[in-house]
Structure formats: C-alpha cells, structure tokens
C-alpha cells in the first residue's frame, strides 16, 4: 500500500489547489457563465422574452435526441428517424438496441455534451475544435432528420452563428458562444428532468419508460439519479476548464492566430480557408434547400 508522508501530501494538496484556482481570464469566463445562468433563468420564465432562447432550446432537444440515436447505434439499433417539433419536443425512432442504455442516454448524453462545451468555452482553440465536432454532429442529425424542416432551419441558423462568431474578434466571440450553448444545454437537462420526472410524473417520459423496463425504482427516483449525474457533469465541465486551460487572453489570442485562423485575423494568410466541416454543412444545406 503506497504511503504519503505529510510533506508529500501537502505538496499534492497545494498543487490541486493551484490548478483549481482561476486566473484572471478564467475568472472572467466564470463570471460570464454565471451571467448566462441568470439571463437564461429570467428569459426562460418570461413568456415574451423566452423566444430569444427558443432556438437554443431546440438545439438542446437536438442534443437529447441525437444522444438517443448515438446510443442506439452503439448498441446495434437501426435508426429510422430523428424529429424535432416546434413545441420543444422530439422523437428518435429506432428498432433494436438495448433500451436500458438508449433511454437514459438522452438526458445523460446531452448533459455530457453540455459539460464538454463548457470546458471548451474556457479556451479559444478548444472552442474551435468543439465547433468542428458540432459540425459532424449536425451532419449526422441532418441525415437522420432530413425530412424534418425545423431541423434544417435550426442547423442552418446555428451554422451561420458559428461562422459569424468564428470571424469576430479573432474568434474570441466563438469561445463565449460555445460556453453559452454548453450552459444552456446543461440547464435545460436539469430543468427538464425536474419538470418531467420529479415535479410531475409524465408517463411518456424517458424516466417512466426506463422505470417500466428496469423495475428497480419508480420514475421519480430515476429522475433524481439522472439529475445528480447531470449536475456532476456540469461541475466536471467547469473543473476541467479550470485545470486544462490556464492560458491568459493574450496567450489564447496568439495560439488561435495559428490554428484555423479567421480570414483577415493576425497570423492568418490570405488564402486561409474557413473550417471545411462548416463549409460542407452550408453546401449540403444549400443543396437540400434548392433541390
């Protein structure tokens, strides 16, 4: 059994404390994330203003449904379609797979996506990589939801925002956009779990279906378990961002100028292309709309 003397333990504790202590840039990120939480909470409960975040609610529903689909693919299911509807609902139709994996994957998968986006929101280059991953995510979504017009409009709008923020202020705006989407995704999961499974029992919810299959606990208990896991993902996203991305704003700007720079930015060459995945998305969407 390994033994740590007092000095070694003290150094280890000090190192952990140093890693988790935010620098000036990270403090700004945390303040912005806190403001996002307050703003989203206000907009969420004001009927007229809630339309401002409506597209992002649909995006998080898309994360939820795609998480079901990805879990289905990993458990050898056949995905028939992914659909979003204007009432902030969605449905993933599949056959086969393992239900006790695919059912909780919606909430847990979308909260994990949100946590990853929160962590990436601490760094500009990480945000660029996150957007490339989102581009691949959009392509898979369009394949399975190619007959759903709302999904096309949503992805077209989100792709446009990503391209726009990529071009603004050496992609610094992109970092805060990714952070917002991450916070929004995790908050939506937390609220949806509470609303559908804890505050009121919805018989058609994932937790109710999971409780019928598992039989171990009622749906509200599974809702509490999923809520705890989702909250842990949220905290983990923040902690990973604090530990992994210690660069200052100036250092991030310098690094970003050499990694997929926006045309016209410092360090970018005249022929620097836009991210190929995003261009592919715009091309596919344009072809679909014109066909």
Short mmCIF file of C-alpha atoms in Angstrom, two decimals:
data_model
loop_
_atom_site.label_atom_id
_atom_site.label_comp_id
_atom_site.label_asym_id
_atom_site.label_seq_id
_atom_site.Cartn_x
_atom_site.Cartn_y
_atom_site.Cartn_z
CA UNK A 1 0.00 0.00 0.00
CA UNK A 2 1.53 3.38 -1.03
CA UNK A 3 2.37 5.78 1.76
CA UNK A 4 2.32 9.58 1.53
CA UNK A 5 4.17 11.50 4.20
CA UNK A 6 2.86 14.84 5.42
CA UNK A 7 5.17 16.85 3.16
CA UNK A 8 4.20 14.92 0.02
CA UNK A 9 0.50 15.21 0.83
CA UNK A 10 0.90 18.93 1.47
CA UNK A 11 2.59 19.43 -1.90
CA UNK A 12 -0.13 17.40 -3.63
CA UNK A 13 -2.91 19.39 -1.95
CA UNK A 14 -1.16 22.65 -2.83
CA UNK A 15 -0.80 21.58 -6.48
CA UNK A 16 -4.50 20.67 -6.69
CA UNK A 17 -5.41 23.98 -5.08
CA UNK A 18 -3.23 25.85 -7.60
CA UNK A 19 -4.78 24.01 -10.55
CA UNK A 20 -8.31 24.79 -9.40
CA UNK A 21 -7.61 28.44 -8.58
CA UNK A 22 -8.87 30.51 -11.55
CA UNK A 23 -6.59 33.07 -13.17
CA UNK A 24 -7.85 36.43 -14.43
CA UNK A 25 -9.08 35.04 -17.76
CA UNK A 26 -10.81 32.11 -16.10
CA UNK A 27 -12.47 34.42 -13.57
CA UNK A 28 -13.92 36.36 -16.49
CA UNK A 29 -15.19 33.11 -18.02
CA UNK A 30 -16.80 32.06 -14.73
CA UNK A 31 -18.45 35.47 -14.34
CA UNK A 32 -19.81 35.27 -17.89
CA UNK A 33 -21.09 31.73 -17.25
CA UNK A 34 -22.80 32.95 -14.07
CA UNK A 35 -24.41 35.79 -16.02
CA UNK A 36 -25.58 33.26 -18.61
CA UNK A 37 -27.27 31.23 -15.88
CA UNK A 38 -29.11 34.30 -14.57
CA UNK A 39 -30.09 35.53 -18.04
CA UNK A 40 -31.30 32.10 -19.16
CA UNK A 41 -33.31 31.67 -15.94
CA UNK A 42 -35.00 35.05 -16.49
CA UNK A 43 -35.71 34.52 -20.19
CA UNK A 44 -36.96 31.01 -19.50
CA UNK A 45 -39.82 32.23 -17.29
CA UNK A 46 -40.85 35.39 -19.17
CA UNK A 47 -43.27 34.31 -21.93
CA UNK A 48 -42.47 37.08 -24.41
CA UNK A 49 -38.71 37.08 -23.85
CA UNK A 50 -38.46 33.29 -23.91
CA UNK A 51 -38.47 33.43 -27.70
CA UNK A 52 -34.93 34.83 -27.53
CA UNK A 53 -33.56 31.49 -26.32
CA UNK A 54 -36.11 29.37 -28.22
CA UNK A 55 -33.61 28.27 -30.94
CA UNK A 56 -31.14 27.17 -28.26
CA UNK A 57 -33.85 25.17 -26.51
CA UNK A 58 -34.45 23.34 -29.78
CA UNK A 59 -30.70 22.79 -30.12
CA UNK A 60 -30.55 21.13 -26.72
CA UNK A 61 -33.53 18.97 -27.70
CA UNK A 62 -31.47 18.00 -30.73
CA UNK A 63 -28.58 17.03 -28.44
CA UNK A 64 -31.02 14.92 -26.44
CA UNK A 65 -32.42 13.08 -29.46
CA UNK A 66 -29.01 12.59 -31.06
CA UNK A 67 -27.73 11.09 -27.81
CA UNK A 68 -30.53 8.53 -28.05
CA UNK A 69 -29.53 7.84 -31.66
CA UNK A 70 -25.81 7.51 -30.91
CA UNK A 71 -26.53 5.14 -28.02
CA UNK A 72 -28.76 3.19 -30.39
CA UNK A 73 -26.01 2.90 -32.98
CA UNK A 74 -23.54 1.74 -30.31
CA UNK A 75 -25.99 -0.97 -29.22
CA UNK A 76 -26.67 -2.16 -32.81
CA UNK A 77 -30.05 -0.45 -33.22
CA UNK A 78 -31.42 0.73 -36.56
CA UNK A 79 -32.21 4.47 -36.51
CA UNK A 80 -35.28 5.27 -38.62
CA UNK A 81 -35.60 8.99 -37.97
CA UNK A 82 -34.87 11.88 -35.61
CA UNK A 83 -37.54 14.57 -35.35
CA UNK A 84 -37.89 17.93 -33.62
CA UNK A 85 -41.19 19.75 -33.23
CA UNK A 86 -41.97 23.43 -32.56
CA UNK A 87 -43.23 22.65 -29.04
CA UNK A 88 -39.66 21.87 -27.93
CA UNK A 89 -40.28 18.15 -28.17
CA UNK A 90 -38.51 15.49 -30.12
CA UNK A 91 -38.59 11.83 -31.04
CA UNK A 92 -35.99 9.29 -32.07
CA UNK A 93 -37.43 6.27 -33.82
CA UNK A 94 -35.29 3.14 -33.72
CA UNK A 95 -35.62 -0.60 -33.68
CA UNK A 96 -33.38 -2.95 -31.75
CA UNK A 97 -30.67 -1.78 -29.41
CA UNK A 98 -30.54 -2.05 -25.63
CA UNK A 99 -33.31 0.01 -24.04
CA UNK A 100 -31.69 0.37 -20.63
CA UNK A 101 -28.80 2.12 -22.41
CA UNK A 102 -30.65 4.11 -25.07
CA UNK A 103 -33.34 5.53 -22.75
CA UNK A 104 -31.10 7.32 -20.20
CA UNK A 105 -28.71 8.34 -23.00
CA UNK A 106 -30.95 11.29 -23.92
CA UNK A 107 -30.57 13.22 -20.67
CA UNK A 108 -27.13 11.97 -19.71
CA UNK A 109 -25.71 12.31 -23.21
CA UNK A 110 -26.93 15.88 -23.71
CA UNK A 111 -25.66 16.87 -20.25
CA UNK A 112 -22.26 15.36 -21.14
CA UNK A 113 -22.24 17.34 -24.40
CA UNK A 114 -23.06 20.48 -22.42
CA UNK A 115 -20.24 19.77 -19.95
CA UNK A 116 -17.75 19.29 -22.80
CA UNK A 117 -18.84 22.58 -24.38
CA UNK A 118 -18.50 24.37 -21.02
CA UNK A 119 -14.95 23.05 -20.64
CA UNK A 120 -14.09 24.07 -24.22
CA UNK A 121 -15.60 27.51 -23.53
CA UNK A 122 -12.56 28.29 -21.39
CA UNK A 123 -10.24 28.28 -24.42
CA UNK A 124 -10.49 29.69 -27.94
CA UNK A 125 -8.79 26.82 -29.78
CA UNK A 126 -10.76 24.25 -27.79
CA UNK A 127 -13.92 26.11 -28.83
CA UNK A 128 -12.89 25.81 -32.47
CA UNK A 129 -12.43 22.07 -32.07
CA UNK A 130 -15.81 21.87 -30.32
CA UNK A 131 -17.43 23.62 -33.28
CA UNK A 132 -15.86 21.13 -35.70
CA UNK A 133 -17.34 18.36 -33.57
CA UNK A 134 -20.68 20.17 -33.66
CA UNK A 135 -20.35 20.29 -37.44
CA UNK A 136 -20.05 16.50 -37.57
CA UNK A 137 -22.96 16.28 -35.14
CA UNK A 138 -25.06 18.49 -37.44
CA UNK A 139 -24.30 16.28 -40.44
CA UNK A 140 -25.44 13.13 -38.64
CA UNK A 141 -28.55 14.96 -37.44
CA UNK A 142 -29.40 16.08 -40.97
CA UNK A 143 -29.00 12.54 -42.26
CA UNK A 144 -31.49 11.13 -39.77
CA UNK A 145 -33.80 14.17 -39.78
CA UNK A 146 -33.62 15.01 -43.47
CA UNK A 147 -37.42 15.16 -43.77
CA UNK A 148 -37.91 17.45 -40.78
CA UNK A 149 -37.95 21.09 -41.92
CA UNK A 150 -37.49 22.51 -38.42
CA UNK A 151 -34.19 20.67 -38.02
CA UNK A 152 -32.92 22.12 -41.29
CA UNK A 153 -33.83 25.67 -40.26
CA UNK A 154 -32.25 25.20 -36.83
CA UNK A 155 -28.97 23.81 -38.13
CA UNK A 156 -28.78 26.43 -40.87
CA UNK A 157 -29.16 29.17 -38.24
CA UNK A 158 -26.66 27.62 -35.81
CA UNK A 159 -24.12 27.04 -38.57
CA UNK A 160 -24.45 30.70 -39.55
CA UNK A 161 -23.88 31.81 -35.96
CA UNK A 162 -20.79 29.62 -35.65
CA UNK A 163 -19.30 31.04 -38.84
CA UNK A 164 -20.16 34.59 -37.73
CA UNK A 165 -18.63 34.24 -34.26
CA UNK A 166 -15.60 32.49 -35.73
CA UNK A 167 -14.92 35.68 -37.69
CA UNK A 168 -15.46 38.15 -34.82
CA UNK A 169 -12.54 39.43 -32.71
CA UNK A 170 -10.09 36.66 -33.62
CA UNK A 171 -12.69 34.02 -32.67
CA UNK A 172 -12.97 35.23 -29.07
CA UNK A 173 -16.72 35.60 -29.59
CA UNK A 174 -16.81 31.94 -30.61
CA UNK A 175 -15.49 30.93 -27.19
CA UNK A 176 -18.33 32.69 -25.38
CA UNK A 177 -20.86 31.29 -27.86
CA UNK A 178 -19.69 27.74 -27.14
CA UNK A 179 -19.80 28.49 -23.42
CA UNK A 180 -23.38 29.74 -23.74
CA UNK A 181 -24.51 26.64 -25.65
CA UNK A 182 -22.88 24.43 -23.02
CA UNK A 183 -24.52 26.24 -20.10
CA UNK A 184 -27.86 26.25 -21.92
CA UNK A 185 -27.65 22.53 -22.63
CA UNK A 186 -26.90 21.56 -19.04
CA UNK A 187 -29.51 23.91 -17.59
CA UNK A 188 -32.12 22.53 -19.98
CA UNK A 189 -31.33 18.97 -18.89
CA UNK A 190 -31.56 19.88 -15.20
CA UNK A 191 -34.85 21.71 -15.67
CA UNK A 192 -36.36 19.07 -17.95
CA UNK A 193 -35.52 16.22 -15.57
CA UNK A 194 -37.07 18.13 -12.67
CA UNK A 195 -40.15 19.11 -14.68
CA UNK A 196 -40.85 15.74 -16.30
CA UNK A 197 -39.88 13.28 -13.60
CA UNK A 198 -39.67 14.94 -10.18
CA UNK A 199 -42.11 17.86 -10.03
CA UNK A 200 -44.69 15.99 -12.07
CA UNK A 201 -44.79 12.47 -13.45
CA UNK A 202 -45.04 12.31 -17.24
CA UNK A 203 -45.92 8.77 -18.28
CA UNK A 204 -44.34 9.23 -21.70
CA UNK A 205 -41.01 10.49 -20.30
CA UNK A 206 -37.74 8.59 -20.66
CA UNK A 207 -37.64 8.02 -16.89
CA UNK A 208 -41.12 6.45 -16.88
CA UNK A 209 -40.21 4.15 -19.76
CA UNK A 210 -36.94 3.27 -18.06
CA UNK A 211 -38.74 2.51 -14.77
CA UNK A 212 -41.12 0.16 -16.57
CA UNK A 213 -38.22 -1.73 -18.13
CA UNK A 214 -35.92 -1.79 -15.09
CA UNK A 215 -38.49 -2.16 -12.35
CA UNK A 216 -35.94 -1.33 -9.63
CA UNK A 217 -37.18 2.17 -8.76
CA UNK A 218 -40.11 4.41 -9.70
CA UNK A 219 -39.57 7.05 -12.36
CA UNK A 220 -39.08 9.87 -9.83
CA UNK A 221 -36.15 8.03 -8.24
CA UNK A 222 -34.54 7.55 -11.63
CA UNK A 223 -35.16 11.23 -12.28
CA UNK A 224 -33.30 12.16 -9.10
CA UNK A 225 -30.41 9.85 -10.05
CA UNK A 226 -30.19 11.34 -13.53
CA UNK A 227 -30.42 14.84 -12.05
CA UNK A 228 -27.45 14.15 -9.76
CA UNK A 229 -25.41 12.73 -12.63
CA UNK A 230 -26.28 15.70 -14.87
CA UNK A 231 -25.27 18.14 -12.12
CA UNK A 232 -21.98 16.26 -11.66
CA UNK A 233 -21.33 16.58 -15.40
CA UNK A 234 -21.95 20.34 -15.12
CA UNK A 235 -19.45 20.70 -12.25
CA UNK A 236 -16.96 18.45 -14.04
CA UNK A 237 -17.12 20.67 -17.12
CA UNK A 238 -16.19 23.71 -15.04
CA UNK A 239 -13.39 21.88 -13.22
CA UNK A 240 -11.89 20.51 -16.44
CA UNK A 241 -11.96 24.00 -17.92
CA UNK A 242 -10.14 25.40 -14.88
CA UNK A 243 -7.47 22.72 -14.86
CA UNK A 244 -6.88 22.24 -18.59
CA UNK A 245 -6.91 25.82 -19.90
CA UNK A 246 -4.68 28.13 -17.89
CA UNK A 247 -3.66 30.38 -20.77
CA UNK A 248 -4.31 34.11 -20.49
CA UNK A 249 -6.40 36.01 -23.03
CA UNK A 250 -3.29 37.23 -24.86
CA UNK A 251 -1.84 33.70 -24.98
CA UNK A 252 -5.11 32.31 -26.31
CA UNK A 253 -5.23 35.03 -28.95
CA UNK A 254 -1.70 34.19 -30.07
CA UNK A 255 -2.41 30.46 -30.23
CA UNK A 256 -5.72 30.99 -32.03
CA UNK A 257 -4.00 33.05 -34.72
CA UNK A 258 -2.09 29.92 -35.77
CA UNK A 259 -4.90 27.37 -35.52
CA UNK A 260 -7.68 27.66 -38.12
CA UNK A 261 -7.49 31.46 -38.03
CA UNK A 262 -10.32 33.61 -39.28
CA UNK A 263 -9.51 35.25 -42.64
CA UNK A 264 -8.02 38.68 -42.07
CA UNK A 265 -7.02 37.99 -38.47
CA UNK A 266 -3.50 38.43 -37.21
CA UNK A 267 -1.44 35.42 -38.24
CA UNK A 268 -3.88 34.34 -40.94
CA UNK A 269 -2.75 34.08 -44.53
CA UNK A 270 -4.90 35.43 -47.30
CA UNK A 271 -5.83 32.01 -48.58
CA UNK A 272 -6.77 30.55 -45.19
CA UNK A 273 -9.98 28.58 -45.71
CA UNK A 274 -12.97 28.52 -43.43
CA UNK A 275 -13.28 25.26 -41.48
CA UNK A 276 -14.04 22.58 -44.04
CA UNK A 277 -16.73 20.92 -41.92
CA UNK A 278 -18.73 24.14 -41.67
CA UNK A 279 -18.38 24.79 -45.38
CA UNK A 280 -19.60 21.26 -46.01
CA UNK A 281 -22.65 21.88 -43.82
CA UNK A 282 -23.54 25.08 -45.65
CA UNK A 283 -23.07 23.32 -49.01
CA UNK A 284 -25.25 20.37 -48.03
CA UNK A 285 -27.96 22.64 -46.63
CA UNK A 286 -27.94 24.84 -49.74
CA UNK A 287 -28.19 21.76 -51.98
CA UNK A 288 -31.10 20.44 -49.92
CA UNK A 289 -32.98 23.72 -49.99
CA UNK A 290 -32.50 24.17 -53.72
CA UNK A 291 -33.36 20.57 -54.66
#
